[in-house]
Coordinates of C-alpha atoms and ligand atoms in Angstrom, one line a residue:
M1 CA -16.1 103.0 21.2
D2 CA -12.4 103.4 20.2
L3 CA -9.9 100.9 21.6
K4 CA -8.2 103.4 23.9
K5 CA -11.5 104.3 25.6
Q6 CA -12.4 100.6 25.7
G7 CA -9.1 99.8 27.5
L8 CA -9.6 102.6 30.1
N9 CA -13.2 101.5 30.7
K10 CA -12.2 97.9 31.2
D11 CA -9.6 98.9 33.7
K12 CA -12.2 100.9 35.6
N13 CA -14.5 98.0 35.8
D14 CA -11.8 95.4 36.5
S15 CA -12.8 93.4 39.7
L16 CA -9.1 92.4 40.1
K17 CA -7.6 95.9 39.9
S18 CA -6.8 96.1 43.6
F19 CA -4.4 93.2 43.3
K20 CA -1.7 95.2 41.4
S21 CA -0.9 97.2 44.6
K22 CA 0.2 93.9 46.2
F23 CA 3.3 93.8 43.9
I24 CA 6.3 96.0 43.5
N25 CA 5.6 98.0 40.3
N26 CA 7.6 100.5 38.3
D27 CA 5.4 103.3 36.9
N28 CA 7.8 103.7 34.0
E29 CA 7.7 100.1 32.9
I30 CA 5.1 97.7 31.5
Y31 CA 6.0 94.2 32.6
L32 CA 4.8 91.6 30.1
D33 CA 7.2 88.9 31.1
G34 CA 4.9 87.3 33.7
N35 CA 5.3 84.0 32.0
S36 CA 9.1 83.8 32.6
L37 CA 9.3 85.4 36.1
G38 CA 6.4 86.9 38.0
K39 CA 6.6 90.1 40.0
L40 CA 7.6 90.3 43.6
P41 CA 4.8 90.9 46.1
Y42 CA 5.5 93.3 49.0
K43 CA 4.4 90.8 51.6
T44 CA 7.0 88.3 50.4
I45 CA 9.8 90.7 51.4
L46 CA 8.4 90.8 55.0
D47 CA 7.9 87.1 55.1
L48 CA 11.4 86.4 53.9
E49 CA 12.8 88.9 56.3
N50 CA 11.0 87.2 59.2
V51 CA 12.2 83.8 58.2
I52 CA 15.8 84.9 57.7
K53 CA 16.2 87.2 60.6
K54 CA 14.0 85.7 63.2
Q55 CA 13.3 82.0 62.4
W56 CA 16.8 81.3 61.1
G57 CA 18.9 84.1 62.7
E58 CA 17.5 83.9 66.2
N59 CA 15.7 80.6 66.6
L60 CA 17.9 78.4 64.4
I61 CA 17.2 74.7 64.6
S62 CA 14.0 75.0 66.6
S63 CA 12.4 76.6 63.6
W64 CA 12.2 73.2 61.9
N65 CA 9.7 72.1 64.6
D66 CA 8.1 75.4 65.1
H67 CA 7.6 76.5 61.4
W68 CA 9.4 74.8 58.6
L69 CA 8.2 71.2 58.6
E70 CA 4.7 72.5 58.6
L71 CA 5.3 75.1 55.9
N72 CA 5.7 72.5 53.2
N73 CA 2.4 70.8 54.2
L74 CA 0.7 74.2 54.2
I75 CA 1.9 75.0 50.7
N76 CA 1.0 71.5 49.5
H77 CA -2.5 72.1 50.9
K78 CA -2.9 75.5 49.2
M79 CA -1.7 74.0 45.9
S80 CA -4.3 71.2 46.3
L81 CA -7.0 73.9 46.7
L82 CA -5.8 75.6 43.5
I83 CA -6.0 72.4 41.4
N84 CA -8.8 70.7 43.3
S85 CA -6.9 67.6 44.2
D86 CA -7.2 65.6 47.4
K87 CA -4.7 66.2 50.2
G88 CA -1.7 63.9 49.8
E89 CA -1.8 64.0 46.0
V90 CA 0.3 67.1 45.5
M91 CA 3.6 68.4 46.8
V92 CA 5.8 71.4 46.1
G93 CA 9.5 70.9 46.1
E94 CA 12.5 70.7 43.7
S95 CA 12.6 71.9 40.1
T96 CA 10.2 71.0 37.3
S97 CA 12.9 69.1 35.5
V98 CA 13.8 67.0 38.5
N99 CA 10.1 66.2 39.3
L100 CA 9.6 65.2 35.7
Y101 CA 12.6 62.9 35.8
K102 CA 11.3 61.2 39.0
I103 CA 7.8 60.7 37.7
I104 CA 8.7 59.4 34.3
H105 CA 11.2 57.0 35.8
A106 CA 8.6 55.8 38.2
L107 CA 6.0 55.3 35.4
L108 CA 8.5 53.4 33.3
E109 CA 9.4 51.1 36.2
S110 CA 5.8 50.5 37.2
N111 CA 4.9 48.3 34.2
E112 CA 1.5 50.0 34.2
F113 CA 1.9 51.4 30.6
N114 CA 3.8 50.5 27.5
K115 CA 7.4 51.5 27.9
A116 CA 7.2 54.2 25.2
L117 CA 8.0 57.8 25.8
I118 CA 6.2 60.3 23.5
S119 CA 6.1 64.1 23.4
D120 CA 5.6 66.7 20.7
S121 CA 7.5 69.5 19.1
L122 CA 5.6 72.2 21.1
N123 CA 6.9 71.0 24.4
F124 CA 9.6 72.9 26.4
P125 CA 13.1 71.7 25.5
S126 CA 14.0 70.8 29.1
D127 CA 11.2 68.3 29.1
L128 CA 12.5 66.7 25.9
Y129 CA 16.0 66.5 27.4
V130 CA 14.7 64.8 30.5
L131 CA 12.8 62.3 28.5
D132 CA 15.8 61.7 26.3
G133 CA 17.9 60.9 29.4
L134 CA 15.5 58.1 30.2
K135 CA 15.2 56.5 26.8
N136 CA 17.3 53.5 27.8
L137 CA 14.4 52.4 30.0
T138 CA 12.0 52.3 27.1
T139 CA 11.4 49.3 24.9
K140 CA 12.8 50.9 21.7
N141 CA 15.6 52.8 23.5
K142 CA 14.4 56.1 22.0
I143 CA 11.8 58.8 22.5
K144 CA 9.3 59.8 19.9
I145 CA 8.6 63.4 19.2
I146 CA 5.4 64.1 17.2
K147 CA 6.1 66.9 14.7
Y148 CA 3.4 69.2 13.4
K149 CA 3.3 71.6 10.5
D150 CA 5.0 74.2 12.6
D151 CA 6.1 74.7 16.3
I152 CA 3.1 76.9 16.9
K153 CA -0.1 74.9 16.8
C154 CA -0.8 71.3 17.7
D155 CA -2.5 69.1 15.1
L156 CA -5.0 67.5 17.4
N157 CA -6.1 64.7 15.0
L158 CA -2.5 63.7 14.6
L159 CA -1.9 63.7 18.3
K160 CA -5.0 61.7 19.0
K161 CA -4.1 59.2 16.3
N162 CA -0.7 58.7 17.9
I163 CA -2.2 58.2 21.4
K164 CA -4.5 55.5 19.8
T165 CA -1.9 53.7 17.7
D166 CA 1.1 54.2 19.9
P167 CA 0.0 53.9 23.6
G168 CA 2.5 54.7 26.3
I169 CA 3.7 57.6 28.5
Y170 CA 3.0 61.0 26.9
C171 CA 4.4 64.3 28.2
L172 CA 2.8 67.5 26.9
S173 CA 2.9 71.2 28.0
L174 CA -0.6 72.3 28.8
V175 CA 0.2 75.8 27.5
S176 CA 2.9 75.8 24.9
Y177 CA 5.8 78.1 25.9
K178 CA 6.2 79.5 22.4
S179 CA 2.8 80.1 21.0
S180 CA 0.5 79.9 24.1
Y181 CA -1.4 77.0 22.5
L182 CA -3.7 75.5 25.2
Y183 CA -4.4 71.8 24.8
P184 CA -8.0 70.4 25.3
L185 CA -7.3 68.6 28.6
N186 CA -10.5 66.7 29.0
E187 CA -10.6 65.4 25.5
L188 CA -7.0 64.2 25.4
N189 CA -7.1 62.6 28.9
K190 CA -10.2 60.7 27.7
V191 CA -8.4 59.4 24.6
A192 CA -5.4 58.5 26.7
E193 CA -7.4 56.6 29.2
E194 CA -9.4 54.7 26.6
N195 CA -6.2 53.6 24.9
G196 CA -4.0 52.6 27.8
S197 CA -1.9 55.7 27.9
V198 CA -1.1 58.3 30.5
I199 CA -0.4 62.0 29.9
V200 CA 2.0 63.9 32.1
W201 CA 0.9 67.5 31.9
D202 CA 3.6 70.2 32.3
C203 CA 1.5 73.1 33.6
S204 CA 4.3 75.6 34.0
H205 CA 2.7 78.2 31.7
A206 CA -0.8 77.4 32.8
I207 CA -0.7 77.2 36.6
G208 CA -2.1 80.4 38.1
V209 CA -3.8 81.6 34.9
T210 CA -5.9 78.8 33.6
E211 CA -8.4 76.7 35.5
I212 CA -6.8 73.3 36.3
D213 CA -9.3 71.0 38.0
V214 CA -7.6 67.6 38.2
K215 CA -10.9 65.9 39.1
K216 CA -13.0 67.4 36.4
S217 CA -10.4 67.0 33.8
N218 CA -9.3 63.5 35.0
I219 CA -5.6 64.5 35.1
K220 CA -3.5 61.7 36.3
I221 CA -0.2 63.4 36.6
A222 CA 0.9 67.1 36.5
I223 CA 4.0 69.1 37.2
G224 CA 4.7 72.8 36.9
C225 CA 6.9 75.6 38.1
T226 CA 5.8 78.3 40.5
Y227 CA 8.0 81.2 39.5
K228 CA 5.9 82.4 36.6
F229 CA 2.2 83.3 37.2
L230 CA 2.4 82.1 40.9
N231 CA 5.1 84.7 41.7
G232 CA 7.2 82.4 43.7
G233 CA 10.5 84.1 42.8
P234 CA 13.5 83.0 40.8
G235 CA 14.1 79.2 40.9
S236 CA 11.2 78.6 43.3
P237 CA 10.2 74.9 43.6
S238 CA 7.8 73.2 41.3
F239 CA 4.7 71.1 42.1
L240 CA 4.1 67.5 41.4
Y241 CA 0.6 66.1 41.4
V242 CA -0.2 62.3 41.1
S243 CA -3.7 61.0 41.4
S244 CA -4.1 58.6 44.3
D245 CA -5.1 55.6 42.1
I246 CA -1.8 55.7 40.3
L247 CA 0.3 57.0 43.2
E248 CA 0.2 53.7 45.0
K249 CA 1.8 51.9 42.0
L250 CA 4.8 54.3 41.7
S251 CA 8.0 54.6 43.5
N252 CA 10.5 57.5 43.6
P253 CA 13.9 56.7 42.1
V254 CA 15.5 59.2 44.4
R255 CA 14.9 57.6 47.8
G256 CA 16.0 60.4 50.0
W257 CA 15.0 60.6 53.7
F258 CA 12.2 63.2 53.2
G259 CA 10.3 60.6 51.1
H260 CA 10.5 58.1 54.1
I261 CA 7.3 57.6 56.1
N262 CA 9.2 58.6 59.3
P263 CA 12.4 60.4 58.3
F264 CA 13.2 61.4 61.9
D265 CA 13.2 57.7 63.0
F266 CA 16.6 57.4 61.2
S267 CA 15.8 53.8 60.3
N268 CA 18.3 52.2 57.9
E269 CA 15.4 50.6 56.0
Y270 CA 13.6 52.8 53.4
V271 CA 9.9 52.7 53.9
P272 CA 8.2 55.2 51.5
S273 CA 5.5 57.6 52.7
S274 CA 2.1 56.4 51.7
N275 CA 1.1 59.7 50.0
I276 CA 2.8 62.1 47.6
N277 CA 5.5 62.8 50.1
K278 CA 7.2 59.7 48.9
F279 CA 8.2 61.8 45.9
R280 CA 10.2 64.1 48.1
A281 CA 13.9 63.5 48.3
G282 CA 16.1 65.8 50.5
T283 CA 15.5 68.7 52.9
P284 CA 13.0 71.2 51.5
S285 CA 14.4 74.6 50.4
I286 CA 12.7 76.8 53.0
L287 CA 13.9 80.1 51.7
S288 CA 12.5 79.3 48.3
L289 CA 9.3 77.9 49.6
V290 CA 8.3 81.0 51.6
P291 CA 7.5 83.2 48.6
V292 CA 5.4 80.4 47.1
N293 CA 3.2 80.4 50.1
N294 CA 2.4 84.1 49.6
G295 CA 2.1 83.7 45.8
L296 CA -0.5 81.0 46.4
D297 CA -2.4 83.1 48.9
I298 CA -2.7 86.0 46.4
T299 CA -3.9 83.7 43.6
L300 CA -6.4 81.9 45.9
A301 CA -7.7 85.3 47.2
A302 CA -8.2 86.6 43.6
G303 CA -9.9 83.3 42.6
I304 CA -8.7 81.3 39.6
K305 CA -12.0 81.7 37.7
N306 CA -11.7 85.5 37.9
I307 CA -8.1 85.4 36.9
R308 CA -8.9 83.2 33.9
K309 CA -11.8 85.4 32.9
K310 CA -9.6 88.6 32.9
S311 CA -6.8 86.8 31.1
I312 CA -9.2 85.8 28.2
D313 CA -10.5 89.4 28.1
L314 CA -6.9 90.8 28.0
G315 CA -6.0 88.4 25.2
N316 CA -9.0 89.2 23.1
Y317 CA -8.3 93.0 23.6
L318 CA -4.7 92.6 22.7
I319 CA -5.4 90.7 19.5
E320 CA -7.9 93.4 18.5
L321 CA -5.2 96.1 19.0
I322 CA -2.6 94.1 17.1
K323 CA -5.0 93.5 14.2
N324 CA -6.0 97.2 14.0
E325 CA -2.6 98.8 14.6
L326 CA 0.2 96.4 13.7
S327 CA -0.8 94.0 11.0
Q328 CA -0.1 96.4 8.2
H329 CA 3.5 96.5 9.5
G330 CA 4.3 92.8 9.0
V331 CA 3.2 91.6 12.5
V332 CA 1.6 88.2 12.6
V333 CA -0.3 86.8 15.7
A334 CA 1.1 83.3 16.2
S335 CA -1.1 82.4 19.1
P336 CA -4.6 80.9 18.7
M337 CA -7.3 83.4 18.1
N338 CA -9.8 81.2 19.9
S339 CA -9.4 81.9 23.7
D340 CA -10.4 78.3 24.5
F341 CA -7.1 77.2 23.0
R342 CA -4.9 80.0 24.4
G343 CA -3.0 80.6 27.7
S344 CA -2.1 84.0 29.1
H345 CA 0.4 85.3 26.5
I346 CA 0.2 86.3 22.9
T347 CA 3.1 85.6 20.6
I348 CA 3.6 87.9 17.7
Q349 CA 6.1 87.3 14.9
H350 CA 8.2 89.7 12.9
E351 CA 11.4 89.2 11.1
E352 CA 13.0 91.9 13.3
A353 CA 11.7 90.4 16.5
W354 CA 15.0 90.5 18.4
R355 CA 15.8 94.2 17.6
I356 CA 12.2 95.2 18.3
C357 CA 12.5 93.5 21.8
K358 CA 15.7 95.4 22.5
L359 CA 14.0 98.7 21.7
L360 CA 11.0 97.8 23.9
I361 CA 13.2 97.0 26.8
S362 CA 15.4 100.0 26.4
G363 CA 12.7 102.6 26.8
Y364 CA 14.0 104.3 23.6
K365 CA 13.1 108.0 23.2
K366 CA 12.1 108.3 26.9
R367 CA 9.1 106.1 26.3
K368 CA 7.9 103.6 28.9
K369 CA 10.0 100.4 29.0
V370 CA 8.1 97.3 27.9
I371 CA 9.5 94.0 29.0
P372 CA 8.5 91.1 26.8
D373 CA 10.3 87.8 26.1
F374 CA 12.1 86.9 22.9
R375 CA 12.0 83.3 21.7
P376 CA 14.0 82.3 18.6
H377 CA 13.8 83.0 15.9
N378 CA 11.1 85.6 15.3
N379 CA 8.8 85.4 18.3
I380 CA 7.9 88.2 20.8
R381 CA 6.0 86.9 23.8
L382 CA 3.6 89.4 25.4
G383 CA 2.6 87.8 28.7
Y384 CA -0.2 89.4 30.6
A385 CA -0.5 88.4 34.2
P386 CA -4.0 89.4 35.2
L387 CA -3.1 90.2 38.7
Y388 CA -1.0 93.2 37.7
V389 CA -1.4 93.9 34.0
G390 CA -4.2 96.1 32.9
F391 CA -5.9 96.8 29.6
F392 CA -4.4 100.2 29.1
D393 CA -0.9 98.7 29.6
L394 CA -1.6 96.7 26.5
F395 CA -2.9 99.7 24.6
E396 CA 0.3 101.6 25.4
T397 CA 2.5 98.6 24.5
V398 CA 0.9 98.4 21.0
M399 CA 1.2 102.1 20.5
I400 CA 5.0 101.9 21.3
L401 CA 5.3 98.9 18.9
K402 CA 3.5 100.8 16.2
S403 CA 5.9 103.7 16.5
I404 CA 8.9 101.3 16.4
L405 CA 7.5 99.7 13.3
E406 CA 6.2 102.7 11.4
N407 CA 9.6 104.5 11.8
K408 CA 11.7 101.4 11.4
E409 CA 13.5 102.3 14.6
Y410 CA 14.9 98.9 14.9
L411 CA 17.4 99.7 12.1
S412 CA 19.3 101.8 14.6
V413 CA 19.9 98.9 17.0
D414 CA 22.6 96.2 16.8
Q415 CA 21.9 92.5 17.0
S416 CA 24.0 91.6 20.1
K417 CA 22.2 89.4 22.7
K418 CA 22.5 88.7 26.5
T419 CA 22.0 85.1 27.7
V420 CA 18.4 85.6 29.1
T421 CA 16.1 87.1 26.5
Ligands
LIG1 C1 7.1 74.6 30.3 C2 8.3 74.5 31.1 N1 8.7 73.2 31.5 C3 9.8 73.1 32.3 C4 10.6 74.1 32.6 C5 11.8 73.9 33.4 O1 11.6 74.2 34.7 P1 12.7 74.1 35.9 O2 13.7 75.1 35.6 O3 11.9 74.3 37.1 O4 13.2 72.7 35.8 C6 10.2 75.4 32.2 C7 11.0 76.6 32.5 O5 10.8 77.7 32.2 C8 9.0 75.6 31.4 O6 8.7 76.8 31.0

């Protein structure tokens, strides 16, 4: 069967196909940017309208008792279902960077691990900046960044060797933002545990598209944002998970009142909450939490196993298309071919990556617009969110790319850039 027919067939048999109608879609656009900002679900508009107009506009302060204090608990509970943690081990609030800071600070202060901070060159820059800001609390006053042959693939042997010979606090992105490389969680957590190390997993590019089972994988600590595959909206709060055996040994460096066991007693003495709530600081951002609630509902209804299965299928299909249609035009797949080691985006490389992205986004020659991400210096990220991206969308994308490359259309475009690419 040819690849076009295959794509159409796969869409027809897709058990998740009804989920697309839950989101605002544009028929003239293929949105492959799910891994920077997920789409807006219709219900989120209604939920936000209700919270703004009724709960805030009409009911004002009483909404804290009637709705908002409970909302955070409800969201935390739904997140615990998604990652299979116990209640009281995961909370949603504040940015990924802030949660990373709090947890790394807590680990360094706890004396449970060597005071060494180690990451690798595949990690997201913000994480490296946060670690760097805490280097004065380490024994050597510096952080170590393991470098591989390139910034695409992890050298697992080298990483494991480091964990064995240089135990301490590791921070890794479960799915690498640039290449989609997916780390073998269970294997690395085992090596860490056997060698007195802990790995803080940044799941920003993994949550909502890969199966994260904190119990099965023995994850001790995880963080991650909710605005990508969980469709929580721009700047929606992140999650922080800490397993209960470690949680009791850690304290939050930002001792705000929402981390207190009884914030509304207004006691002058700080007594931390006994569960993950001790890592909360100030008043939760209710308007940003409302969309997360709905994003989690949609993901839980679809089922993470089904989402992951479709994501793998989409990825394999896209790689096949690229190999058949684009490789003779200088396009290289930088993401792992083996789906066991791949998240939900494929990164392709081409020396004209930026100008190609501009053409895709512009809908040049009245074609459908395709929205990818550009990551320096030659990477085009094609993110496929299984809840609203179909197989034929990928077929159409590759055909548009083929036309751009065959006709060298990028030569007609200038190199100027906006801030967000
Ligand atoms: C892997 C990863 N980690 C951390 C961050 C930073 O998240 P935040 O802006 O919530 O601090 C991002 C943002 O895109 C990310 O992709």
